[in-house]
Protein backbone atom coordinates (compact mmCIF):
# COMPACT_ATOMS: atom_id res chain seq x y z
CA UNK A 1 0.00 0.00 0.00
CA UNK A 2 1.13 3.53 -0.78
CA UNK A 3 -0.34 6.27 1.44
CA UNK A 4 -0.21 9.88 0.27
CA UNK A 5 -1.30 12.99 2.13
CA UNK A 6 -1.38 16.32 0.31
CA UNK A 7 -2.10 19.38 2.43
CA UNK A 8 -2.76 22.52 0.35
CA UNK A 9 -3.30 26.08 1.46
CA UNK A 10 -4.88 28.33 -1.21
CA UNK A 11 -5.18 32.13 -1.27
CA UNK A 12 -5.80 34.95 -3.74
CA UNK A 13 -3.58 37.88 -4.67
CA UNK A 14 -5.63 40.06 -2.30
CA UNK A 15 -4.35 37.97 0.63
CA UNK A 16 -0.64 38.44 -0.04
CA UNK A 17 0.12 40.89 2.79
CA UNK A 18 1.36 40.22 6.31
CA UNK A 19 -2.07 40.15 8.06
CA UNK A 20 -3.35 37.51 5.63
CA UNK A 21 -0.08 35.59 5.87
CA UNK A 22 -0.58 35.46 9.64
CA UNK A 23 -4.04 33.94 9.08
CA UNK A 24 -2.43 31.18 6.96
CA UNK A 25 0.47 30.51 9.31
CA UNK A 26 0.64 26.89 10.39
CA UNK A 27 -2.04 25.64 8.01
CA UNK A 28 0.55 23.91 5.80
CA UNK A 29 1.23 21.27 8.47
CA UNK A 30 0.51 17.56 8.25
CA UNK A 31 -2.67 16.32 9.90
CA UNK A 32 -3.57 12.91 11.27
CA UNK A 33 -4.77 10.45 8.67
CA UNK A 34 -8.32 9.14 9.00
CA UNK A 35 -8.27 6.12 11.31
CA UNK A 36 -9.89 3.90 8.70
CA UNK A 37 -8.39 3.87 5.20
CA UNK A 38 -9.49 1.74 2.25
CA UNK A 39 -7.48 -1.43 1.54
CA UNK A 40 -6.17 -0.60 -1.94
CA UNK A 41 -2.86 -0.02 -3.74
CA UNK A 42 -2.91 3.77 -3.34
CA UNK A 43 -4.74 5.87 -0.76
CA UNK A 44 -4.69 9.66 -1.02
CA UNK A 45 -5.73 11.90 1.85
CA UNK A 46 -6.39 15.27 0.24
CA UNK A 47 -6.64 18.28 2.61
CA UNK A 48 -7.42 21.82 1.45
CA UNK A 49 -7.49 25.05 3.52
CA UNK A 50 -8.88 27.70 1.18
CA UNK A 51 -9.09 31.45 1.80
CA UNK A 52 -12.52 31.39 0.08
CA UNK A 53 -13.92 29.51 3.12
CA UNK A 54 -11.84 31.27 5.79
CA UNK A 55 -9.23 28.50 5.66
CA UNK A 56 -11.59 25.91 7.06
CA UNK A 57 -10.00 22.58 6.20
CA UNK A 58 -11.86 20.24 3.87
CA UNK A 59 -10.56 16.71 3.41
CA UNK A 60 -11.39 13.69 1.33
CA UNK A 61 -9.94 10.23 0.76
CA UNK A 62 -9.28 8.96 -2.77
CA UNK A 63 -8.37 5.35 -3.48
CA UNK A 64 -7.30 3.23 -6.43
CA UNK A 65 -4.28 1.98 -8.31
CA UNK A 66 -0.95 3.75 -8.87
CA UNK A 67 -2.46 5.85 -11.67
CA UNK A 68 -4.71 7.52 -9.08
CA UNK A 69 -1.68 9.58 -7.99
CA UNK A 70 -1.90 11.44 -11.32
CA UNK A 71 -5.02 13.16 -9.93
CA UNK A 72 -2.73 15.14 -7.61
CA UNK A 73 0.16 15.64 -10.05
CA UNK A 74 2.33 12.64 -9.16
CA UNK A 75 3.60 9.63 -11.07
CA UNK A 76 4.36 6.50 -9.06
CA UNK A 77 6.64 3.83 -10.50
CA UNK A 78 6.71 0.61 -8.56
CA UNK A 79 8.93 -2.43 -8.71
CA UNK A 80 9.40 -5.27 -6.24
CA UNK A 81 11.65 -3.30 -3.89
CA UNK A 82 10.90 0.42 -4.39
CA UNK A 83 8.39 3.12 -5.26
CA UNK A 84 9.69 6.09 -7.22
CA UNK A 85 7.75 9.34 -6.88
CA UNK A 86 7.89 11.97 -9.65
CA UNK A 87 6.13 15.34 -9.82
CA UNK A 88 4.36 15.70 -13.16
CA UNK A 89 4.36 18.98 -15.09
CA UNK A 90 1.34 21.00 -14.02
CA UNK A 91 -0.65 24.08 -14.90
CA UNK A 92 1.13 26.54 -12.60
CA UNK A 93 2.01 29.93 -14.04
CA UNK A 94 5.01 30.03 -11.69
CA UNK A 95 7.23 28.20 -11.36
CA UNK A 96 6.78 27.35 -15.03
CA UNK A 97 5.81 23.74 -15.62
CA UNK A 98 8.56 21.79 -17.27
CA UNK A 99 9.35 18.14 -17.41
CA UNK A 100 8.69 15.58 -14.71
CA UNK A 101 10.84 15.98 -11.61
CA UNK A 102 12.12 13.05 -9.56
CA UNK A 103 11.24 13.65 -5.91
CA UNK A 104 12.48 10.48 -4.21
CA UNK A 105 12.59 6.68 -4.25
CA UNK A 106 11.18 4.84 -1.26
CA UNK A 107 11.82 1.35 0.06
CA UNK A 108 9.20 -0.46 2.17
CA UNK A 109 8.51 1.41 5.41
CA UNK A 110 10.00 4.71 4.24
CA UNK A 111 8.30 8.12 4.07
CA UNK A 112 9.12 10.99 1.72
CA UNK A 113 8.13 14.63 2.13
CA UNK A 114 7.72 17.16 -0.71
CA UNK A 115 7.15 20.88 -0.21
CA UNK A 116 6.29 23.27 -3.03
CA UNK A 117 4.39 26.45 -3.72
CA UNK A 118 2.79 27.71 -6.90
CA UNK A 119 1.08 30.66 -8.54
CA UNK A 120 -1.83 29.72 -10.80
CA UNK A 121 -3.89 31.82 -13.18
CA UNK A 122 -7.50 31.38 -14.17
CA UNK A 123 -8.58 30.91 -17.76
CA UNK A 124 -8.43 33.68 -20.36
CA UNK A 125 -11.85 34.96 -19.33
CA UNK A 126 -10.74 35.08 -15.66
CA UNK A 127 -7.12 36.22 -15.44
CA UNK A 128 -7.06 36.34 -11.62
CA UNK A 129 -4.17 34.72 -9.80
CA UNK A 130 -4.22 32.41 -6.84
CA UNK A 131 -1.49 30.74 -4.86
CA UNK A 132 -1.02 27.34 -3.26
CA UNK A 133 1.43 26.03 -0.71
CA UNK A 134 1.78 22.22 -0.69
CA UNK A 135 3.00 19.77 1.91
CA UNK A 136 2.94 16.23 0.62
CA UNK A 137 3.90 13.01 2.40
CA UNK A 138 4.19 9.62 0.70
CA UNK A 139 4.70 6.34 2.54
CA UNK A 140 5.54 2.99 1.03
CA UNK A 141 3.47 0.81 3.32
CA UNK A 142 0.83 1.43 5.94
CA UNK A 143 1.66 3.96 8.61
CA UNK A 144 0.11 4.92 11.95
CA UNK A 145 -2.52 7.65 11.57
CA UNK A 146 -0.17 10.26 13.13
CA UNK A 147 3.06 9.25 11.34
CA UNK A 148 3.13 12.30 9.06
CA UNK A 149 2.45 14.61 12.02
CA UNK A 150 5.09 13.30 14.43
CA UNK A 151 7.62 11.31 12.41
CA UNK A 152 10.57 12.59 10.41
CA UNK A 153 10.69 11.73 6.71
CA UNK A 154 13.38 9.48 5.27
CA UNK A 155 13.57 11.71 2.16
CA UNK A 156 12.85 15.45 1.88
CA UNK A 157 12.38 17.46 -1.35
CA UNK A 158 11.82 21.19 -0.83
CA UNK A 159 10.96 23.01 -4.08
CA UNK A 160 9.44 26.17 -2.61
CA UNK A 161 10.20 29.42 -4.43
CA UNK A 162 9.61 33.12 -3.79
CA UNK A 163 6.21 33.67 -5.44
CA UNK A 164 5.96 37.45 -5.29
CA UNK A 165 9.25 38.42 -6.96
CA UNK A 166 12.57 39.24 -5.39
CA UNK A 167 15.19 36.72 -4.39
CA UNK A 168 14.26 33.09 -4.33
CA UNK A 169 14.35 30.73 -1.40
CA UNK A 170 17.53 28.85 -0.88
CA UNK A 171 17.11 25.13 -1.28
CA UNK A 172 17.48 23.13 1.89
CA UNK A 173 20.21 20.50 1.93
CA UNK A 174 18.96 16.97 1.37
CA UNK A 175 20.10 14.20 3.74
C-alpha positions as semicolon CSV with decimal commas, in nm:
position;residue;x (nm);y (nm);z (nm)
1;X;0,000;0,000;0,000
2;X;0,113;0,353;-0,078
3;X;-0,034;0,627;0,144
4;X;-0,021;0,988;0,027
5;X;-0,130;1,299;0,213
6;X;-0,138;1,632;0,031
7;X;-0,210;1,938;0,243
8;X;-0,276;2,252;0,035
9;X;-0,330;2,608;0,146
10;X;-0,488;2,833;-0,121
11;X;-0,518;3,213;-0,127
12;X;-0,580;3,495;-0,374
13;X;-0,358;3,788;-0,467
14;X;-0,563;4,006;-0,230
15;X;-0,435;3,797;0,063
16;X;-0,064;3,844;-0,004
17;X;0,012;4,089;0,279
18;X;0,136;4,022;0,631
19;X;-0,207;4,015;0,806
20;X;-0,335;3,751;0,563
21;X;-0,008;3,559;0,587
22;X;-0,058;3,546;0,964
23;X;-0,404;3,394;0,908
24;X;-0,243;3,118;0,696
25;X;0,047;3,051;0,931
26;X;0,064;2,689;1,039
27;X;-0,204;2,564;0,801
28;X;0,055;2,391;0,580
29;X;0,123;2,127;0,847
30;X;0,051;1,756;0,825
31;X;-0,267;1,632;0,990
32;X;-0,357;1,291;1,127
33;X;-0,477;1,045;0,867
34;X;-0,832;0,914;0,900
35;X;-0,827;0,612;1,131
36;X;-0,989;0,390;0,870
37;X;-0,839;0,387;0,520
38;X;-0,949;0,174;0,225
39;X;-0,748;-0,143;0,154
40;X;-0,617;-0,060;-0,194
41;X;-0,286;-0,002;-0,374
42;X;-0,291;0,377;-0,334
43;X;-0,474;0,587;-0,076
44;X;-0,469;0,966;-0,102
45;X;-0,573;1,190;0,185
46;X;-0,639;1,527;0,024
47;X;-0,664;1,828;0,261
48;X;-0,742;2,182;0,145
49;X;-0,749;2,505;0,352
50;X;-0,888;2,770;0,118
51;X;-0,909;3,145;0,180
52;X;-1,252;3,139;0,008
53;X;-1,392;2,951;0,312
54;X;-1,184;3,127;0,579
55;X;-0,923;2,850;0,566
56;X;-1,159;2,591;0,706
57;X;-1,000;2,258;0,620
58;X;-1,186;2,024;0,387
59;X;-1,056;1,671;0,341
60;X;-1,139;1,369;0,133
61;X;-0,994;1,023;0,076
62;X;-0,928;0,896;-0,277
63;X;-0,837;0,535;-0,348
64;X;-0,730;0,323;-0,643
65;X;-0,428;0,198;-0,831
66;X;-0,095;0,375;-0,887
67;X;-0,246;0,585;-1,167
68;X;-0,471;0,752;-0,908
69;X;-0,168;0,958;-0,799
70;X;-0,190;1,144;-1,132
71;X;-0,502;1,316;-0,993
72;X;-0,273;1,514;-0,761
73;X;0,016;1,564;-1,005
74;X;0,233;1,264;-0,916
75;X;0,360;0,963;-1,107
76;X;0,436;0,650;-0,906
77;X;0,664;0,383;-1,050
78;X;0,671;0,061;-0,856
79;X;0,893;-0,243;-0,871
80;X;0,940;-0,527;-0,624
81;X;1,165;-0,330;-0,389
82;X;1,090;0,042;-0,439
83;X;0,839;0,312;-0,526
84;X;0,969;0,609;-0,722
85;X;0,775;0,934;-0,688
86;X;0,789;1,197;-0,965
87;X;0,613;1,534;-0,982
88;X;0,436;1,570;-1,316
89;X;0,436;1,898;-1,509
90;X;0,134;2,100;-1,402
91;X;-0,065;2,408;-1,490
92;X;0,113;2,654;-1,260
93;X;0,201;2,993;-1,404
94;X;0,501;3,003;-1,169
95;X;0,723;2,820;-1,136
96;X;0,678;2,735;-1,503
97;X;0,581;2,374;-1,562
98;X;0,856;2,179;-1,727
99;X;0,935;1,814;-1,741
100;X;0,869;1,558;-1,471
101;X;1,084;1,598;-1,161
102;X;1,212;1,305;-0,956
103;X;1,124;1,365;-0,591
104;X;1,248;1,048;-0,421
105;X;1,259;0,668;-0,425
106;X;1,118;0,484;-0,126
107;X;1,182;0,135;0,006
108;X;0,920;-0,046;0,217
109;X;0,851;0,141;0,541
110;X;1,000;0,471;0,424
111;X;0,830;0,812;0,407
112;X;0,912;1,099;0,172
113;X;0,813;1,463;0,213
114;X;0,772;1,716;-0,071
115;X;0,715;2,088;-0,021
116;X;0,629;2,327;-0,303
117;X;0,439;2,645;-0,372
118;X;0,279;2,771;-0,690
119;X;0,108;3,066;-0,854
120;X;-0,183;2,972;-1,080
121;X;-0,389;3,182;-1,318
122;X;-0,750;3,138;-1,417
123;X;-0,858;3,091;-1,776
124;X;-0,843;3,368;-2,036
125;X;-1,185;3,496;-1,933
126;X;-1,074;3,508;-1,566
127;X;-0,712;3,622;-1,544
128;X;-0,706;3,634;-1,162
129;X;-0,417;3,472;-0,980
130;X;-0,422;3,241;-0,684
131;X;-0,149;3,074;-0,486
132;X;-0,102;2,734;-0,326
133;X;0,143;2,603;-0,071
134;X;0,178;2,222;-0,069
135;X;0,300;1,977;0,191
136;X;0,294;1,623;0,062
137;X;0,390;1,301;0,240
138;X;0,419;0,962;0,070
139;X;0,470;0,634;0,254
140;X;0,554;0,299;0,103
141;X;0,347;0,081;0,332
142;X;0,083;0,143;0,594
143;X;0,166;0,396;0,861
144;X;0,011;0,492;1,195
145;X;-0,252;0,765;1,157
146;X;-0,017;1,026;1,313
147;X;0,306;0,925;1,134
148;X;0,313;1,230;0,906
149;X;0,245;1,461;1,202
150;X;0,509;1,330;1,443
151;X;0,762;1,131;1,241
152;X;1,057;1,259;1,041
153;X;1,069;1,173;0,671
154;X;1,338;0,948;0,527
155;X;1,357;1,171;0,216
156;X;1,285;1,545;0,188
157;X;1,238;1,746;-0,135
158;X;1,182;2,119;-0,083
159;X;1,096;2,301;-0,408
160;X;0,944;2,617;-0,261
161;X;1,020;2,942;-0,443
162;X;0,961;3,312;-0,379
163;X;0,621;3,367;-0,544
164;X;0,596;3,745;-0,529
165;X;0,925;3,842;-0,696
166;X;1,257;3,924;-0,539
167;X;1,519;3,672;-0,439
168;X;1,426;3,309;-0,433
169;X;1,435;3,073;-0,140
170;X;1,753;2,885;-0,088
171;X;1,711;2,513;-0,128
172;X;1,748;2,313;0,189
173;X;2,021;2,050;0,193
174;X;1,896;1,697;0,137
175;X;2,010;1,420;0,374
